[in-house]
Amino acid sequence: MDIDGGQRFVVQIHDARRMHFDFRLEVDGVLKSWAVPRGPSDNPRDKRLAVPTEDHPLEYRAFEGVIPRDAQGSGTVIVWDQGTYRPLSHDPGGAPVPFADSLERGHATFWLDGAKLHGEFTLTRFRVDDEDGTQGPEAWLLIKANDRQAVHDRPGTPDPHHARSARTGRTLHQVFAAEGPGRRTD
């Protein structure tokens, strides 16, 4: 859905079996999703591995809470960042390329206007072949462009254990304490 000239994105911190960030972009009525183990960075020197995961429904961009142990993806989730994005990809003739087509082609450039992430980013697909020459699984790199919003003098991603939600201001620990197993109900 277009709002303020862009589609929505969300970055959730997910304290699951392994702590990671979920980077999600609204595309054609779903949230295209990637698990980013070290989180997105606003430092152009940081090339972040982004592993594609299943598409999520649009409603999931607001989810913050505890997924029960017996459910897929169990763990605590906060919305670390949220906002809008604008596709920036163009064909060789300079015409805009639909964002879904850019992803299909394996290279998508976009501008984020979030609470925390700002500026131009790129997702680029690659594959690592297995030793026997068979094609390995798909992976992507998420990279910040060297624009005015880039940082150079510090790490580009916060410590997820101390990060606060862009929606509620809570930490993972606070969400778990309020909603997790054994929580107080009085």
PDB file of C-alpha atoms in Angstrom:
ATOM      1  CA  MET A   1       0.000   0.000   0.000  1.00  0.00           C
ATOM      2  CA  ASP A   2       1.425   3.391  -0.935  1.00  0.00           C
ATOM      3  CA  ILE A   3       1.686   5.832   1.931  1.00  0.00           C
ATOM      4  CA  ASP A   4       3.576   9.092   1.648  1.00  0.00           C
ATOM      5  CA  GLY A   5       5.003   8.064  -1.722  1.00  0.00           C
ATOM      6  CA  GLY A   6       6.305   4.662  -0.679  1.00  0.00           C
ATOM      7  CA  GLN A   7       5.530   1.126   0.354  1.00  0.00           C
ATOM      8  CA  ARG A   8       6.032  -0.037   3.922  1.00  0.00           C
ATOM      9  CA  PHE A   9       8.952  -1.897   5.399  1.00  0.00           C
ATOM     10  CA  VAL A  10       9.684  -3.303   8.824  1.00  0.00           C
ATOM     11  CA  VAL A  11      12.775  -4.659  10.560  1.00  0.00           C
ATOM     12  CA  GLN A  12      12.034  -6.949  13.481  1.00  0.00           C
ATOM     13  CA  ILE A  13      14.515  -8.347  15.959  1.00  0.00           C
ATOM     14  CA  HIS A  14      13.709 -11.999  16.537  1.00  0.00           C
ATOM     15  CA  ASP A  15      15.202 -13.748  19.560  1.00  0.00           C
ATOM     16  CA  ALA A  16      14.594 -17.271  18.262  1.00  0.00           C
ATOM     17  CA  ARG A  17      16.879 -20.297  18.263  1.00  0.00           C
ATOM     18  CA  ARG A  18      19.439 -17.827  16.926  1.00  0.00           C
ATOM     19  CA  MET A  19      19.105 -14.083  17.377  1.00  0.00           C
ATOM     20  CA  HIS A  20      18.573 -12.329  14.040  1.00  0.00           C
ATOM     21  CA  PHE A  21      16.837  -9.435  12.354  1.00  0.00           C
ATOM     22  CA  ASP A  22      13.933  -9.985   9.942  1.00  0.00           C
ATOM     23  CA  PHE A  23      14.021  -7.472   7.085  1.00  0.00           C
ATOM     24  CA  ARG A  24      10.619  -7.206   5.374  1.00  0.00           C
ATOM     25  CA  LEU A  25       9.522  -5.174   2.358  1.00  0.00           C
ATOM     26  CA  GLU A  26       5.909  -4.814   1.212  1.00  0.00           C
ATOM     27  CA  VAL A  27       5.743  -6.141  -2.356  1.00  0.00           C
ATOM     28  CA  ASP A  28       2.593  -7.127  -4.270  1.00  0.00           C
ATOM     29  CA  GLY A  29       0.410  -7.560  -1.186  1.00  0.00           C
ATOM     30  CA  VAL A  30       2.861  -9.535   0.997  1.00  0.00           C
ATOM     31  CA  LEU A  31       5.956  -8.891   3.075  1.00  0.00           C
ATOM     32  CA  LYS A  32       8.977 -10.257   1.204  1.00  0.00           C
ATOM     33  CA  SER A  33      11.262 -11.375   4.013  1.00  0.00           C
ATOM     34  CA  TRP A  34      14.934 -12.036   4.695  1.00  0.00           C
ATOM     35  CA  ALA A  35      16.649 -13.166   7.898  1.00  0.00           C
ATOM     36  CA  VAL A  36      19.668 -10.925   8.465  1.00  0.00           C
ATOM     37  CA  PRO A  37      21.830 -12.557  11.169  1.00  0.00           C
ATOM     38  CA  ARG A  38      23.875  -9.447  12.020  1.00  0.00           C
ATOM     39  CA  GLY A  39      21.135  -6.941  11.214  1.00  0.00           C
ATOM     40  CA  PRO A  40      20.966  -4.193   8.605  1.00  0.00           C
ATOM     41  CA  SER A  41      23.723  -1.637   8.817  1.00  0.00           C
ATOM     42  CA  ASP A  42      23.865   2.028   7.935  1.00  0.00           C
ATOM     43  CA  ASN A  43      27.631   1.695   7.374  1.00  0.00           C
ATOM     44  CA  PRO A  44      28.423   1.079   3.646  1.00  0.00           C
ATOM     45  CA  ARG A  45      31.451  -1.076   4.548  1.00  0.00           C
ATOM     46  CA  ASP A  46      29.124  -3.661   6.136  1.00  0.00           C
ATOM     47  CA  LYS A  47      27.846  -6.214   3.662  1.00  0.00           C
ATOM     48  CA  ARG A  48      25.087  -8.106   5.461  1.00  0.00           C
ATOM     49  CA  LEU A  49      24.050 -11.637   4.575  1.00  0.00           C
ATOM     50  CA  ALA A  50      20.260 -11.762   4.002  1.00  0.00           C
ATOM     51  CA  VAL A  51      18.714 -15.236   3.745  1.00  0.00           C
ATOM     52  CA  PRO A  52      15.285 -15.332   2.097  1.00  0.00           C
ATOM     53  CA  THR A  53      12.442 -16.679   4.224  1.00  0.00           C
ATOM     54  CA  GLU A  54       8.773 -17.242   3.475  1.00  0.00           C
ATOM     55  CA  ASP A  55       6.555 -14.307   2.589  1.00  0.00           C
ATOM     56  CA  HIS A  56       4.518 -12.957   5.508  1.00  0.00           C
ATOM     57  CA  PRO A  57       1.069 -11.320   5.515  1.00  0.00           C
ATOM     58  CA  LEU A  58       1.025  -7.516   5.642  1.00  0.00           C
ATOM     59  CA  GLU A  59      -0.467  -7.570   9.153  1.00  0.00           C
ATOM     60  CA  TYR A  60       2.759  -9.093  10.449  1.00  0.00           C
ATOM     61  CA  ARG A  61       4.637  -5.809  10.049  1.00  0.00           C
ATOM     62  CA  ALA A  62       3.059  -4.617  13.328  1.00  0.00           C
ATOM     63  CA  PHE A  63       3.699  -7.856  15.265  1.00  0.00           C
ATOM     64  CA  GLU A  64       5.579  -7.521  18.502  1.00  0.00           C
ATOM     65  CA  GLY A  65       5.326 -10.213  21.150  1.00  0.00           C
ATOM     66  CA  VAL A  66       6.249 -13.768  22.067  1.00  0.00           C
ATOM     67  CA  ILE A  67       5.724 -16.659  19.650  1.00  0.00           C
ATOM     68  CA  PRO A  68       5.062 -19.787  21.784  1.00  0.00           C
ATOM     69  CA  ARG A  69       7.709 -22.526  22.052  1.00  0.00           C
ATOM     70  CA  ASP A  70       5.657 -25.092  20.159  1.00  0.00           C
ATOM     71  CA  ALA A  71       5.090 -22.762  17.162  1.00  0.00           C
ATOM     72  CA  GLN A  72       7.324 -22.269  14.142  1.00  0.00           C
ATOM     73  CA  GLY A  73       9.663 -19.326  14.700  1.00  0.00           C
ATOM     74  CA  SER A  74       9.193 -19.397  18.454  1.00  0.00           C
ATOM     75  CA  GLY A  75      10.809 -16.566  20.386  1.00  0.00           C
ATOM     76  CA  THR A  76      10.442 -12.909  21.249  1.00  0.00           C
ATOM     77  CA  VAL A  77       9.974 -10.281  18.520  1.00  0.00           C
ATOM     78  CA  ILE A  78      10.176  -6.479  18.571  1.00  0.00           C
ATOM     79  CA  VAL A  79       9.752  -3.973  15.750  1.00  0.00           C
ATOM     80  CA  TRP A  80      13.234  -2.438  15.632  1.00  0.00           C
ATOM     81  CA  ASP A  81      12.461  -0.153  12.695  1.00  0.00           C
ATOM     82  CA  GLN A  82       9.527   0.672  10.450  1.00  0.00           C
ATOM     83  CA  GLY A  83       8.694   3.142   7.742  1.00  0.00           C
ATOM     84  CA  THR A  84       8.362   3.417   3.998  1.00  0.00           C
ATOM     85  CA  TYR A  85      10.600   2.643   1.064  1.00  0.00           C
ATOM     86  CA  ARG A  86      10.775   3.816  -2.536  1.00  0.00           C
ATOM     87  CA  PRO A  87      12.073   1.603  -5.366  1.00  0.00           C
ATOM     88  CA  LEU A  88      15.029   3.144  -7.215  1.00  0.00           C
ATOM     89  CA  SER A  89      15.913   0.462  -9.795  1.00  0.00           C
ATOM     90  CA  HIS A  90      15.987   1.470 -13.467  1.00  0.00           C
ATOM     91  CA  ASP A  91      16.625  -0.413 -16.680  1.00  0.00           C
ATOM     92  CA  PRO A  92      19.612   0.487 -18.917  1.00  0.00           C
ATOM     93  CA  GLY A  93      17.433   3.040 -20.733  1.00  0.00           C
ATOM     94  CA  GLY A  94      16.615   4.821 -17.466  1.00  0.00           C
ATOM     95  CA  ALA A  95      13.005   3.646 -17.135  1.00  0.00           C
ATOM     96  CA  PRO A  96      11.841   2.619 -13.639  1.00  0.00           C
ATOM     97  CA  VAL A  97      11.650  -1.132 -13.054  1.00  0.00           C
ATOM     98  CA  PRO A  98       8.782  -2.519 -10.934  1.00  0.00           C
ATOM     99  CA  PHE A  99      10.193  -3.580  -7.587  1.00  0.00           C
ATOM    100  CA  ALA A 100       9.001  -7.196  -7.873  1.00  0.00           C
ATOM    101  CA  ASP A 101      10.835  -7.409 -11.217  1.00  0.00           C
ATOM    102  CA  SER A 102      14.013  -6.029  -9.633  1.00  0.00           C
ATOM    103  CA  LEU A 103      13.867  -8.726  -6.975  1.00  0.00           C
ATOM    104  CA  GLU A 104      13.195 -11.390  -9.601  1.00  0.00           C
ATOM    105  CA  ARG A 105      16.267 -10.195 -11.528  1.00  0.00           C
ATOM    106  CA  GLY A 106      18.340 -10.403  -8.339  1.00  0.00           C
ATOM    107  CA  HIS A 107      19.242  -6.753  -7.815  1.00  0.00           C
ATOM    108  CA  ALA A 108      16.961  -4.194  -6.171  1.00  0.00           C
ATOM    109  CA  THR A 109      17.867  -0.674  -5.106  1.00  0.00           C
ATOM    110  CA  PHE A 110      15.569   1.277  -2.792  1.00  0.00           C
ATOM    111  CA  TRP A 111      15.378   4.257  -0.436  1.00  0.00           C
ATOM    112  CA  LEU A 112      14.354   3.697   3.195  1.00  0.00           C
ATOM    113  CA  ASP A 113      12.577   6.344   5.259  1.00  0.00           C
ATOM    114  CA  GLY A 114      12.393   4.681   8.647  1.00  0.00           C
ATOM    115  CA  ALA A 115      12.590   5.621  12.287  1.00  0.00           C
ATOM    116  CA  LYS A 116      16.215   4.383  12.322  1.00  0.00           C
ATOM    117  CA  LEU A 117      17.308   3.452   8.794  1.00  0.00           C
ATOM    118  CA  HIS A 118      17.508   6.168   6.155  1.00  0.00           C
ATOM    119  CA  GLY A 119      18.824   6.424   2.646  1.00  0.00           C
ATOM    120  CA  GLU A 120      19.679   4.127  -0.229  1.00  0.00           C
ATOM    121  CA  PHE A 121      20.133   0.377   0.167  1.00  0.00           C
ATOM    122  CA  THR A 122      20.630  -2.514  -2.236  1.00  0.00           C
ATOM    123  CA  LEU A 123      19.673  -6.175  -2.097  1.00  0.00           C
ATOM    124  CA  THR A 124      21.778  -8.344  -4.426  1.00  0.00           C
ATOM    125  CA  ARG A 125      21.231 -12.064  -4.914  1.00  0.00           C
ATOM    126  CA  PHE A 126      24.075 -14.555  -5.143  1.00  0.00           C
ATOM    127  CA  ARG A 127      24.522 -18.302  -4.937  1.00  0.00           C
ATOM    128  CA  VAL A 128      27.415 -20.281  -3.556  1.00  0.00           C
ATOM    129  CA  ASP A 129      28.005 -23.481  -5.477  1.00  0.00           C
ATOM    130  CA  ASP A 130      28.648 -26.659  -3.523  1.00  0.00           C
ATOM    131  CA  GLU A 131      32.048 -28.367  -3.818  1.00  0.00           C
ATOM    132  CA  ASP A 132      30.617 -30.845  -6.345  1.00  0.00           C
ATOM    133  CA  GLY A 133      29.539 -27.987  -8.632  1.00  0.00           C
ATOM    134  CA  THR A 134      25.825 -28.125  -7.856  1.00  0.00           C
ATOM    135  CA  GLN A 135      24.097 -24.830  -7.306  1.00  0.00           C
ATOM    136  CA  GLY A 136      23.776 -24.001  -3.629  1.00  0.00           C
ATOM    137  CA  PRO A 137      20.979 -22.142  -1.865  1.00  0.00           C
ATOM    138  CA  GLU A 138      20.040 -18.591  -2.725  1.00  0.00           C
ATOM    139  CA  ALA A 139      21.306 -15.802  -0.503  1.00  0.00           C
ATOM    140  CA  TRP A 140      21.393 -12.027  -0.753  1.00  0.00           C
ATOM    141  CA  LEU A 141      23.591  -9.168   0.407  1.00  0.00           C
ATOM    142  CA  LEU A 142      21.978  -6.112   2.007  1.00  0.00           C
ATOM    143  CA  ILE A 143      24.263  -3.102   1.572  1.00  0.00           C
ATOM    144  CA  LYS A 144      23.916   0.571   2.507  1.00  0.00           C
ATOM    145  CA  ALA A 145      24.891   3.061  -0.201  1.00  0.00           C
ATOM    146  CA  ASN A 146      27.554   5.646   0.542  1.00  0.00           C
ATOM    147  CA  ASP A 147      25.103   8.548   0.734  1.00  0.00           C
ATOM    148  CA  ARG A 148      24.602  11.409   3.206  1.00  0.00           C
ATOM    149  CA  GLN A 149      22.721   9.122   5.633  1.00  0.00           C
ATOM    150  CA  ALA A 150      25.601   6.637   5.822  1.00  0.00           C
ATOM    151  CA  VAL A 151      27.766   6.356   8.931  1.00  0.00           C
ATOM    152  CA  HIS A 152      31.495   5.673   8.775  1.00  0.00           C
ATOM    153  CA  ASP A 153      32.794   6.229  12.290  1.00  0.00           C
ATOM    154  CA  ARG A 154      30.906   3.509  14.202  1.00  0.00           C
ATOM    155  CA  PRO A 155      29.351   0.088  13.801  1.00  0.00           C
ATOM    156  CA  GLY A 156      26.197   0.290  11.741  1.00  0.00           C
ATOM    157  CA  THR A 157      23.919  -1.980  13.790  1.00  0.00           C
ATOM    158  CA  PRO A 158      22.989  -1.765  17.474  1.00  0.00           C
ATOM    159  CA  ASP A 159      23.298  -4.563  20.004  1.00  0.00           C
ATOM    160  CA  PRO A 160      19.962  -6.406  19.641  1.00  0.00           C
ATOM    161  CA  HIS A 161      19.858  -7.184  23.369  1.00  0.00           C
ATOM    162  CA  HIS A 162      19.708  -3.453  24.192  1.00  0.00           C
ATOM    163  CA  ALA A 163      17.798  -2.215  21.143  1.00  0.00           C
ATOM    164  CA  ARG A 164      14.390  -0.635  21.629  1.00  0.00           C
ATOM    165  CA  SER A 165      11.236  -1.059  19.599  1.00  0.00           C
ATOM    166  CA  ALA A 166      10.353   1.706  17.147  1.00  0.00           C
ATOM    167  CA  ARG A 167       6.675   1.042  18.002  1.00  0.00           C
ATOM    168  CA  THR A 168       6.638   0.759  21.799  1.00  0.00           C
ATOM    169  CA  GLY A 169      10.110   1.647  23.072  1.00  0.00           C
ATOM    170  CA  ARG A 170      10.385  -1.765  24.757  1.00  0.00           C
ATOM    171  CA  THR A 171      13.388  -4.111  24.661  1.00  0.00           C
ATOM    172  CA  LEU A 172      13.210  -7.831  23.888  1.00  0.00           C
ATOM    173  CA  HIS A 173      13.548  -8.527  27.612  1.00  0.00           C
ATOM    174  CA  GLN A 174      10.645  -6.214  28.467  1.00  0.00           C
ATOM    175  CA  VAL A 175       8.391  -7.829  25.844  1.00  0.00           C
ATOM    176  CA  PHE A 176       9.268 -11.310  27.106  1.00  0.00           C
ATOM    177  CA  ALA A 177       8.710 -10.290  30.739  1.00  0.00           C
ATOM    178  CA  ALA A 178       5.276  -8.882  29.876  1.00  0.00           C
ATOM    179  CA  GLU A 179       4.084 -11.592  27.478  1.00  0.00           C
ATOM    180  CA  GLY A 180       6.287 -14.677  27.825  1.00  0.00           C
ATOM    181  CA  PRO A 181       5.795 -17.934  29.727  1.00  0.00           C
ATOM    182  CA  GLY A 182       5.412 -17.462  33.464  1.00  0.00           C
ATOM    183  CA  ARG A 183       4.470 -13.796  33.102  1.00  0.00           C
ATOM    184  CA  ARG A 184       2.656 -12.068  35.884  1.00  0.00           C
ATOM    185  CA  THR A 185      -1.021 -11.506  35.261  1.00  0.00           C
ATOM    186  CA  ASP A 186      -1.892  -9.338  38.256  1.00  0.00           C
TER     187      ASP A 186
END
